[in-house]
Short mmCIF file of C-alpha atoms and ligand atoms in Angstrom, two decimals:
data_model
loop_
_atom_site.label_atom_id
_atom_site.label_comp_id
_atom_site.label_asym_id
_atom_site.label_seq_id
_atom_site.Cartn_x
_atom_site.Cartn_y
_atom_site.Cartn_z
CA UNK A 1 0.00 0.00 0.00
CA UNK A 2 1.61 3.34 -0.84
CA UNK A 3 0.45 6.32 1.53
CA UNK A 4 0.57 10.22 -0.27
CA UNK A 5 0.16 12.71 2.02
CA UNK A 6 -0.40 16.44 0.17
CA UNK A 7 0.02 19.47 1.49
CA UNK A 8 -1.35 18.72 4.21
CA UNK A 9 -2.06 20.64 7.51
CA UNK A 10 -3.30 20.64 10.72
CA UNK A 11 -4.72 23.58 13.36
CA UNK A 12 -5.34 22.89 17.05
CA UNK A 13 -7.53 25.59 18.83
CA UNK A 14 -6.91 25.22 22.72
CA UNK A 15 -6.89 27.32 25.90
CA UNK A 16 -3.43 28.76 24.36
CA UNK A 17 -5.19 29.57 21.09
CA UNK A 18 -4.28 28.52 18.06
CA UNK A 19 -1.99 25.71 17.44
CA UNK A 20 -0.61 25.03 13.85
CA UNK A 21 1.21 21.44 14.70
CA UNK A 22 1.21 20.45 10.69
CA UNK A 23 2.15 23.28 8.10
CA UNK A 24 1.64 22.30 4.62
CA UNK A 25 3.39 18.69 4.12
CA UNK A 26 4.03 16.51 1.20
CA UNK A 27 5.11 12.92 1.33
CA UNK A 28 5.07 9.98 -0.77
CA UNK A 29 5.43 7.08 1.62
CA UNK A 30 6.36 3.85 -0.99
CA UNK A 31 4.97 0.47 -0.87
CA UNK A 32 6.49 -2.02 1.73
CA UNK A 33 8.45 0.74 3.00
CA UNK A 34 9.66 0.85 6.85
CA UNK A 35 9.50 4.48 6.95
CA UNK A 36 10.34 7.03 10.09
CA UNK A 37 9.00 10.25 11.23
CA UNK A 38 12.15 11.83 13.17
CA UNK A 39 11.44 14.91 14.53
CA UNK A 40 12.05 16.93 18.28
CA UNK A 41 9.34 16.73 20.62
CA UNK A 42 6.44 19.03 19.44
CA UNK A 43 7.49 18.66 15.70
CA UNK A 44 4.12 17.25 14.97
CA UNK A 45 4.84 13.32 14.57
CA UNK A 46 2.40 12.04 16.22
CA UNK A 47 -0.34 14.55 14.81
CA UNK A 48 0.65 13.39 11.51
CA UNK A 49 0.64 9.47 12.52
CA UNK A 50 -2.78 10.25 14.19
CA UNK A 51 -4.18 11.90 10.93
CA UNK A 52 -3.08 8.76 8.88
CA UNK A 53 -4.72 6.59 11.27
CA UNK A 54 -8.20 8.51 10.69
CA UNK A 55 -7.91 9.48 14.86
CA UNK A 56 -8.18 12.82 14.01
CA UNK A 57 -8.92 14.79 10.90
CA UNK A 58 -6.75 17.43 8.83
CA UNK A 59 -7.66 21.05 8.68
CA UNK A 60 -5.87 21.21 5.19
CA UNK A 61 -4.74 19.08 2.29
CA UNK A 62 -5.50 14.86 1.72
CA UNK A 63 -4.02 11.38 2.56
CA UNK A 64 -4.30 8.56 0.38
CA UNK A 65 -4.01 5.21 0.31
CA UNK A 66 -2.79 3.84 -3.00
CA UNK A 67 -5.94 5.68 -5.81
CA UNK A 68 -8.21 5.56 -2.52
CA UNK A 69 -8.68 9.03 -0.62
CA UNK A 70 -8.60 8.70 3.23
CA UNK A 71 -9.17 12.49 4.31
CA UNK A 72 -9.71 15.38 2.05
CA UNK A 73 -10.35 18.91 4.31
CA UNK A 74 -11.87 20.86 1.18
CA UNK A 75 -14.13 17.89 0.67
CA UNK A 76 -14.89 17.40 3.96
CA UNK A 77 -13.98 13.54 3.93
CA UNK A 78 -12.19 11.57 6.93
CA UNK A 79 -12.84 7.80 6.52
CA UNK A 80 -12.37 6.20 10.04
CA UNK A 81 -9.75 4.11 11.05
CA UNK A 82 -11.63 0.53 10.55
CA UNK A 83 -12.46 1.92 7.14
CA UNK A 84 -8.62 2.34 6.32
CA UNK A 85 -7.52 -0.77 7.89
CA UNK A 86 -5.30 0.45 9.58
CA UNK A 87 -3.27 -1.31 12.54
CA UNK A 88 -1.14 1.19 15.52
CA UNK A 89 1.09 0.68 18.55
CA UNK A 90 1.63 3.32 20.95
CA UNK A 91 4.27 4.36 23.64
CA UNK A 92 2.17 3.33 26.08
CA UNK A 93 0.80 -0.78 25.04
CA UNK A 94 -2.38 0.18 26.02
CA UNK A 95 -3.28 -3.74 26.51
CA UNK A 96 -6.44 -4.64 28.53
CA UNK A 97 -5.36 -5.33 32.07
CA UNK A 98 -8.17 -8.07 33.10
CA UNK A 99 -7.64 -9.56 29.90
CA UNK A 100 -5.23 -12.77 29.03
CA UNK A 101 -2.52 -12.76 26.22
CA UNK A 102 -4.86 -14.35 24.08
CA UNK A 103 -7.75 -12.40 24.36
CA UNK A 104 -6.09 -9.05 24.20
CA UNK A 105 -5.06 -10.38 20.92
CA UNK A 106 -8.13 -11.95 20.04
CA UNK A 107 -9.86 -8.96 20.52
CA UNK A 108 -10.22 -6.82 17.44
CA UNK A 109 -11.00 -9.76 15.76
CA UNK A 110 -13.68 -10.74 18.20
CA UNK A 111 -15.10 -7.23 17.62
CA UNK A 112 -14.94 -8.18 13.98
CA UNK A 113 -17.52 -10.79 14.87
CA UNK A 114 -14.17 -13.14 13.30
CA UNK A 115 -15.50 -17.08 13.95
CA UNK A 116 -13.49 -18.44 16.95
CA UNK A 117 -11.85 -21.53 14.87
CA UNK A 118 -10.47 -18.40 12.53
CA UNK A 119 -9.51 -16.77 15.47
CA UNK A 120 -7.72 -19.07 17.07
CA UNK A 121 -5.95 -20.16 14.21
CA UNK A 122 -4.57 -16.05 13.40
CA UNK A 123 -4.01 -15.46 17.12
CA UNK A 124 -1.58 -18.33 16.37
CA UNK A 125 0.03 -16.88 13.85
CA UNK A 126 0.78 -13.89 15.10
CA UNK A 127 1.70 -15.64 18.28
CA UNK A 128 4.59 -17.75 16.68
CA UNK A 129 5.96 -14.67 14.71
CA UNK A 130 6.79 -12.86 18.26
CA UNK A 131 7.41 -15.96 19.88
CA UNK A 132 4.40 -15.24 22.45
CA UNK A 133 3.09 -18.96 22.07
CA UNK A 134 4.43 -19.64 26.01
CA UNK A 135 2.71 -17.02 27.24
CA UNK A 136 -1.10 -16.97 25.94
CA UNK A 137 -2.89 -17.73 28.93
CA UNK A 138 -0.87 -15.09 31.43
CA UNK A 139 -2.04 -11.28 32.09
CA UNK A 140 -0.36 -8.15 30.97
CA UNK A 141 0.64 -7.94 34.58
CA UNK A 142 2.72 -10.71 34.73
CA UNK A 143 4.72 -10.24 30.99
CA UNK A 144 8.16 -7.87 31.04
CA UNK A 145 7.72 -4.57 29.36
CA UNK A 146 9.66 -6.10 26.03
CA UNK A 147 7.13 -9.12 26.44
CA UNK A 148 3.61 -6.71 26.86
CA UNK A 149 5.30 -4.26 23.74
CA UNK A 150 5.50 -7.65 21.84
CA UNK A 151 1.83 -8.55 22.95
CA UNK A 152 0.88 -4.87 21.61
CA UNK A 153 2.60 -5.50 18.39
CA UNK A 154 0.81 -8.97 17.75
CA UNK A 155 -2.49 -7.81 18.47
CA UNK A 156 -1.92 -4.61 16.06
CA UNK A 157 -0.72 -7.15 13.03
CA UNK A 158 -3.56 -9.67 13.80
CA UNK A 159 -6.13 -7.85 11.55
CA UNK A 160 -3.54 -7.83 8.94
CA UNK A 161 -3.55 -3.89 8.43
CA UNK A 162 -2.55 -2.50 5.30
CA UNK A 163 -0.44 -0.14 6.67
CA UNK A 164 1.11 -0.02 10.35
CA UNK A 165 1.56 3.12 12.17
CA UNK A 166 3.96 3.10 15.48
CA UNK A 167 3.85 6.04 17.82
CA UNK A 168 7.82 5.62 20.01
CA UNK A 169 6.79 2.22 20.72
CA UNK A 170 9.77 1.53 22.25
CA UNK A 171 10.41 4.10 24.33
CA UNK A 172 9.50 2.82 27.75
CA UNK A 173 11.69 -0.26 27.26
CA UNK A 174 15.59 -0.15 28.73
CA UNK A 175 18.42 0.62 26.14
CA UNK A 176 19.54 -3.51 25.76
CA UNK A 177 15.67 -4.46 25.04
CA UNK A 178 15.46 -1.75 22.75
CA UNK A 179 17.95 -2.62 20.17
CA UNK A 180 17.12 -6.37 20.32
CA UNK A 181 13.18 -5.52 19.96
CA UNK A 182 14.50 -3.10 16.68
CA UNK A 183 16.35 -5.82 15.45
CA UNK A 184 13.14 -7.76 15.70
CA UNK A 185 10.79 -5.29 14.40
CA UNK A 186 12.83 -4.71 11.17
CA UNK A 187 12.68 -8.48 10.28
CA UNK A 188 9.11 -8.80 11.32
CA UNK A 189 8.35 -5.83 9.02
CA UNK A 190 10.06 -7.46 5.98
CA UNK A 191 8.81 -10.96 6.19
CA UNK A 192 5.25 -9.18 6.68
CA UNK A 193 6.27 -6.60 3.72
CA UNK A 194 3.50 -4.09 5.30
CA UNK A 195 3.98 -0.89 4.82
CA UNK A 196 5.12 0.42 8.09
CA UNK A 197 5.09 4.35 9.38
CA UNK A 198 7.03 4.61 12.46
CA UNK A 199 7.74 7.96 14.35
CA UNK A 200 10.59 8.30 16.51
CA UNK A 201 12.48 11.19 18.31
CA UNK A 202 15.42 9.23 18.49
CA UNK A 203 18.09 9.63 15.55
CA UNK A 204 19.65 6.11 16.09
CA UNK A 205 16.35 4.18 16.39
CA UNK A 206 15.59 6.40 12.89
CA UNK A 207 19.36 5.66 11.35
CA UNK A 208 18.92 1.68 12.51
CA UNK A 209 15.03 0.99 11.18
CA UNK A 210 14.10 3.26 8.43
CA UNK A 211 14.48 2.45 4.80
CA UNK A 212 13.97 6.08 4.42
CA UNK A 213 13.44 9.00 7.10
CA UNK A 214 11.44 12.61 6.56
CA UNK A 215 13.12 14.71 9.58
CA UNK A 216 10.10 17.00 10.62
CA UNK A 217 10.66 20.16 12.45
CA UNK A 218 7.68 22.61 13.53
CA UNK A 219 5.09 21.18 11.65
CA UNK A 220 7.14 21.36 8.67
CA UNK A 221 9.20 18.91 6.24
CA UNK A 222 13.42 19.43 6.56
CA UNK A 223 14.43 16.58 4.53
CA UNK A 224 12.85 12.66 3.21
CA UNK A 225 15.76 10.29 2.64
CA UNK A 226 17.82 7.36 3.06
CA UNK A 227 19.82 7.07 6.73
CA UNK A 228 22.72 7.46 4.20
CA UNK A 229 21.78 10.56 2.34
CA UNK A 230 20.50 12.09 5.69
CA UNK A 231 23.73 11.65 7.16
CA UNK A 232 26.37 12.12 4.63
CA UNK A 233 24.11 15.02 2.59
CA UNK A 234 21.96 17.15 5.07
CA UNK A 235 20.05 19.90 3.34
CA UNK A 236 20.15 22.19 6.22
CA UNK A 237 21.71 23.26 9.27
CA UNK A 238 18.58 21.86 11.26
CA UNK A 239 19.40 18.15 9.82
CA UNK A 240 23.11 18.17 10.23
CA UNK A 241 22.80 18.72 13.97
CA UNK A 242 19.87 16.76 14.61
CA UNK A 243 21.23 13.71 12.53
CA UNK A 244 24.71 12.56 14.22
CA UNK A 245 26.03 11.81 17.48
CA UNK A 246 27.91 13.75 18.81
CA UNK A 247 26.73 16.51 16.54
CA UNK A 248 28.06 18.17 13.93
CA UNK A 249 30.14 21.80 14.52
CA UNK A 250 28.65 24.71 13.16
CA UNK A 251 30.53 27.67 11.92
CA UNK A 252 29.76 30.95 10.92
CA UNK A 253 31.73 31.03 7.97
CA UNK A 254 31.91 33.01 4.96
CA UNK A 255 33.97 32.54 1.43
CA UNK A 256 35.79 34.74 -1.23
CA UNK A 257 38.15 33.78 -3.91
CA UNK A 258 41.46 35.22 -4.04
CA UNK A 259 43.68 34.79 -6.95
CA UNK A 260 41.19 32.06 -8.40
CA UNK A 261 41.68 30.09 -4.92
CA UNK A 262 38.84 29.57 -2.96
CA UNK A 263 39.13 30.71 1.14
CA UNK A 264 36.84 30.15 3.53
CA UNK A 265 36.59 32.11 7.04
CA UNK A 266 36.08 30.77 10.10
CA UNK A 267 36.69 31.89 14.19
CA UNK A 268 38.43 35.00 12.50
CA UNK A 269 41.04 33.19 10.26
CA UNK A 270 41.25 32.72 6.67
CA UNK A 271 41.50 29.04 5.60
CA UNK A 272 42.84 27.93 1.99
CA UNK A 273 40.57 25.38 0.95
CA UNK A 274 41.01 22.72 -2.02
CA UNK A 275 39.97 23.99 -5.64
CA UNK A 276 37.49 21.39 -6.19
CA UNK A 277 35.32 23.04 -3.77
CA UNK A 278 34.96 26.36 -5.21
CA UNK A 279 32.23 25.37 -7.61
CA UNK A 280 30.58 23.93 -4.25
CA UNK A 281 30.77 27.55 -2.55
CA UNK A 282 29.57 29.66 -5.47
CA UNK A 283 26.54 27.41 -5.84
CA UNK A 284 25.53 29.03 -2.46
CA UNK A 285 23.76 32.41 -2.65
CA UNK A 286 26.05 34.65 -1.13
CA UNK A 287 29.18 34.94 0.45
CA UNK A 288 28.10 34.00 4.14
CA UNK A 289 26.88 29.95 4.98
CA UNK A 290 27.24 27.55 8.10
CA UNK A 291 30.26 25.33 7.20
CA UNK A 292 29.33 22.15 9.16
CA UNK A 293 32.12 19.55 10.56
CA UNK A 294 31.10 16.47 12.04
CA UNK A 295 33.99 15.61 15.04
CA UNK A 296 35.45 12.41 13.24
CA UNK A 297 35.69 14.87 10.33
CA UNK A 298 38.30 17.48 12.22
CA UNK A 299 41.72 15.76 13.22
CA UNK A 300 43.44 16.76 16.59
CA UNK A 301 47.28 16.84 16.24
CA UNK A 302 50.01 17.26 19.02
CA UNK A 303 51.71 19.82 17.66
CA UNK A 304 52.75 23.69 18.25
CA UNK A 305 52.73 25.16 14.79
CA UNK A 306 49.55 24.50 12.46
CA UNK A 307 50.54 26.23 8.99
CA UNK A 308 46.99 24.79 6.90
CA UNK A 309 44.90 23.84 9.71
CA UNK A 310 44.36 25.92 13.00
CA UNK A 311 45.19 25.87 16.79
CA UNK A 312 43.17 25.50 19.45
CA UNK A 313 43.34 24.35 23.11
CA UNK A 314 41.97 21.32 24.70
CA UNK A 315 38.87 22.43 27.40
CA UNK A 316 38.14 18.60 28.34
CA UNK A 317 38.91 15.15 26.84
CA UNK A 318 35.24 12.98 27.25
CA UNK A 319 36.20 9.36 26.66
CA UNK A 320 33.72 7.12 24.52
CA UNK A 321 35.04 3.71 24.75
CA UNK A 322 37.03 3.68 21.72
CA UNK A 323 37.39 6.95 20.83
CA UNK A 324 37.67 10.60 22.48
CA UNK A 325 35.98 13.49 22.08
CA UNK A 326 37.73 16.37 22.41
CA UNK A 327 35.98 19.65 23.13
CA UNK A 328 37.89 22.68 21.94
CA UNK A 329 38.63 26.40 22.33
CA UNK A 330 40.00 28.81 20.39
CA UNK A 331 38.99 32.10 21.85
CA UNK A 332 35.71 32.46 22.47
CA UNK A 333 34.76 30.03 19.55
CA UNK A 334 34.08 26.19 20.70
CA UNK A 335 34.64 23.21 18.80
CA UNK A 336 34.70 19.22 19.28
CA UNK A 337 36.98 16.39 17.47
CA UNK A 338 37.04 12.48 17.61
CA UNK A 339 40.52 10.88 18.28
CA UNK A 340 41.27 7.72 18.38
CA UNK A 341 44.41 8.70 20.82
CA UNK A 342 43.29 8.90 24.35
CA UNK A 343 46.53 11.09 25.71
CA UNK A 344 45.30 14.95 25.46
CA UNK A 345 45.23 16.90 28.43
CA UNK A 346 43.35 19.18 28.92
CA UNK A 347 44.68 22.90 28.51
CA UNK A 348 47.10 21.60 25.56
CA UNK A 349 47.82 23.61 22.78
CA UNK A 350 47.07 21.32 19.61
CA UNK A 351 46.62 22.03 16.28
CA UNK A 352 43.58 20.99 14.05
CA UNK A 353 43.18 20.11 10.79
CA UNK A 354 39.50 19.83 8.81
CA UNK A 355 39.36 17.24 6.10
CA UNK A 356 37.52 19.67 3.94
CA UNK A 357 36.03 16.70 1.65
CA UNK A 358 33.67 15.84 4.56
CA UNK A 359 32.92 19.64 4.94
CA UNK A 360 28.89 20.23 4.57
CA UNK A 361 28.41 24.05 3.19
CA UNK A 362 24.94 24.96 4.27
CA UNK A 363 22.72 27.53 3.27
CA UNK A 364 21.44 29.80 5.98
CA UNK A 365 17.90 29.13 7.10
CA UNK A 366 15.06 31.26 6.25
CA UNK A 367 13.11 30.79 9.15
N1 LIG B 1 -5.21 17.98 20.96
C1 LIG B 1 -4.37 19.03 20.89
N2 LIG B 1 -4.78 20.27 21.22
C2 LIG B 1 -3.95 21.33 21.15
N3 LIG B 1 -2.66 21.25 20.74
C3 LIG B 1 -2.19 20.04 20.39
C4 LIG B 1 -3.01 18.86 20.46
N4 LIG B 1 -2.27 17.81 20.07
C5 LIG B 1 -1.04 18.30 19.78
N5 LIG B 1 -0.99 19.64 19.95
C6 LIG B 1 0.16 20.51 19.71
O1 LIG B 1 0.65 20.29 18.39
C7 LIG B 1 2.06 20.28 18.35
C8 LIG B 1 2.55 18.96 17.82
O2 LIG B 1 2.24 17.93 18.74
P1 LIG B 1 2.61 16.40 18.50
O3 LIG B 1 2.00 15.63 19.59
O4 LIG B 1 2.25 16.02 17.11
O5 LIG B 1 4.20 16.43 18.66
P2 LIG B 1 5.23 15.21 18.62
O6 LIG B 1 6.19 15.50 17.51
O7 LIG B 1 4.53 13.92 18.58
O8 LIG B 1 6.01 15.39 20.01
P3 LIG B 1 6.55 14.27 21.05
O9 LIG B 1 7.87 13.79 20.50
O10 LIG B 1 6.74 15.06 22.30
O11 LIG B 1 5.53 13.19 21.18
C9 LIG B 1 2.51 20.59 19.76
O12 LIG B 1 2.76 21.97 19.85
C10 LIG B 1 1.33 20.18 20.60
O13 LIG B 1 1.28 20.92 21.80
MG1 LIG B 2 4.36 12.30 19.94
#
């Protein structure tokens, strides 16, 4: 099932007035696809997942499903969610407390009015896939919080939905049951090959599951792409920082040629920067960007002369396991670099070095 959202918006009117939580977005969400909503809390994910879902209905703009309209403002048309047969998970699992394993998954089919041999035989199913079969006759009281997310999941895919929605599902669950229930989720998603909308504040849980990613920020669209292009081709300022960890450095920079060289200024020195790049810089509109640097892009070198790169002086050396990040001053400008070598001390003079073919030029944002 392919899901096209267009142009759509949403307005909330509350006690603080007027809330625009969707401005105008355009998506084409592809068939099959495991696709993520990333986005910082108040973005508007889950007002988006919730419009999909037919829990709410848009102020502006239309979702479809495949040729078949699910919500059209102008129109006035907002099919409900049995009607789009849809399936969703939530944060919190939401499972019936008096009810057993079973019968919290046997329920929207019961509802269904679904004959109990049928039943029994897709509460099976379903059961196998998440390896609940142990467990049918115990409460939600009694399961783990990986075990009651898994219960959640089961009784969401049940109805076979043709398209799943999943609001931080796995949020509440610790860090080690997290990856191992993303590991299982991705499989589970391409055996099932439904397509699967799954919103996320959490850059690594987008990076690790999505096939492709839309980064949302205030209601709007910043970028729709692979966990590749996201990372190594940010369209903004906004998705450079929010994709990466740790994040990217920001400079104010600004560029001129001189003598058909391109330079680039940063922290108040002029930096000679490799031809190749020029055509790069005068693509921007004007002479002032934000160069961006991820850390493991910007070497740290013991050393008390810098003739290409720059100095600066180490303010503290935060060891990551294998690596080091070094946070940097160089007067009152601050930035960070990964080393592999754990010896810097901190108030060291060192010099830097940028490996300008990882350098992101980015265009200043309008808003
Ligand atoms: N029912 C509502 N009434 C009024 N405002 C709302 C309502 N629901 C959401 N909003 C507002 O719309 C904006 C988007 O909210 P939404 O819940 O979609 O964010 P989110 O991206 O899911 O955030 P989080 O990561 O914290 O869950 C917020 O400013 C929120 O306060
Ligand atoms: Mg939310």
């Amino acid at each position: 099932m392919m899901v096209r959202i267009d142009n759509l918006s949403k307005r909330f009117f509350s006690l603080r007035g007027e809330v625009a939580a969707l401005r105008g977005l355009s998506l084409d969400i592809h068939d099959k696809e495991f696709f993520v909503l990333l986005g910082p809390s108040g973005c508007g994910k889950s007002t988006l997942l919730n419009l999909i879902a037919g829990l709410d209905s848009p102020t502006g703009g239309q979702i479809w499903f495949d040729d078949a309209v699910m919500a059209d403002a102008d129109r006035g048309v907002c099919l409900s969610p049995r009607k789009r047969n849809v399936a969703m998970v939530f944060q919190s699992y939401a499972l019936y407390p008096h009810l057993s394993v079973f019968d919290n998954i046997a329920f929207p089919l019961s509802i269904a009015g679904m004959r109990k041999d049928e039943i029994a035989e897709a509460v099976r199913e379903a059961t196998d896939m998440l390896e609940l079969a142990d467990l049918l006759a115990a409460k939600p009281a009694e399961l783990s919080g990986g075990q009651r997310q898994r219960v959640a999941i089961a009784r969401a895919l049940v109805r076979k939905p043709s398209v799943f929605l999943l609001d931080e599902p796995l949020s509440n669950l610790d860090a080690q049951l997290r990856a191992s229930m993303r590991t299982e989720l991705k499989s589970l998603q391409r055996r099932l090959g439904i397509t699967t909308i799954y919103v996320t504040h959490d850059q690594v849980e987008a990076m690790s599951l999505g096939d492709r990613v839309a980064v949302l920020h205030d209601g709007r669209l910043e970028q729709t792409g692979s966990p590749q292009e996201l990372y190594h081709r940010p369209a903004n300022a906004f998705v450079g920082t929010f994709i990466g960890s740790p994040p990217m450095n920001l400079f104010e920079a600004s560029w001129r040629e001189a003598d058909g060289r391109p330079h680039v200024e940063i922290m108040n020195m002029r930096l000679e920067i490799p031809l190749h790049l020029g055509q790069r810089l005068r693509a921007l509109k004007g002479a002032s960007f934000l160069l961006g640097m991820r850390p493991e892009n910007i070497h740290a070198h013991f050393s008390t002369s810098s003739p290409l790169g720059l100095m600066a002086t180490v303010r503290s050396a935060e060891r990551l396991g294998r690596e080091t990040l070094l946070h940097l001053a160089r007067g009152e400008h601050r930035l960070t670099a990964l080393t592999s070598a754990g010896d810097f001390t901190e108030g060291a003079e060192i010099s830097v070095e940028f490996d300008w073919d990882h350098a992101h030029f980015l265009a200043r944002s309008e808003r």
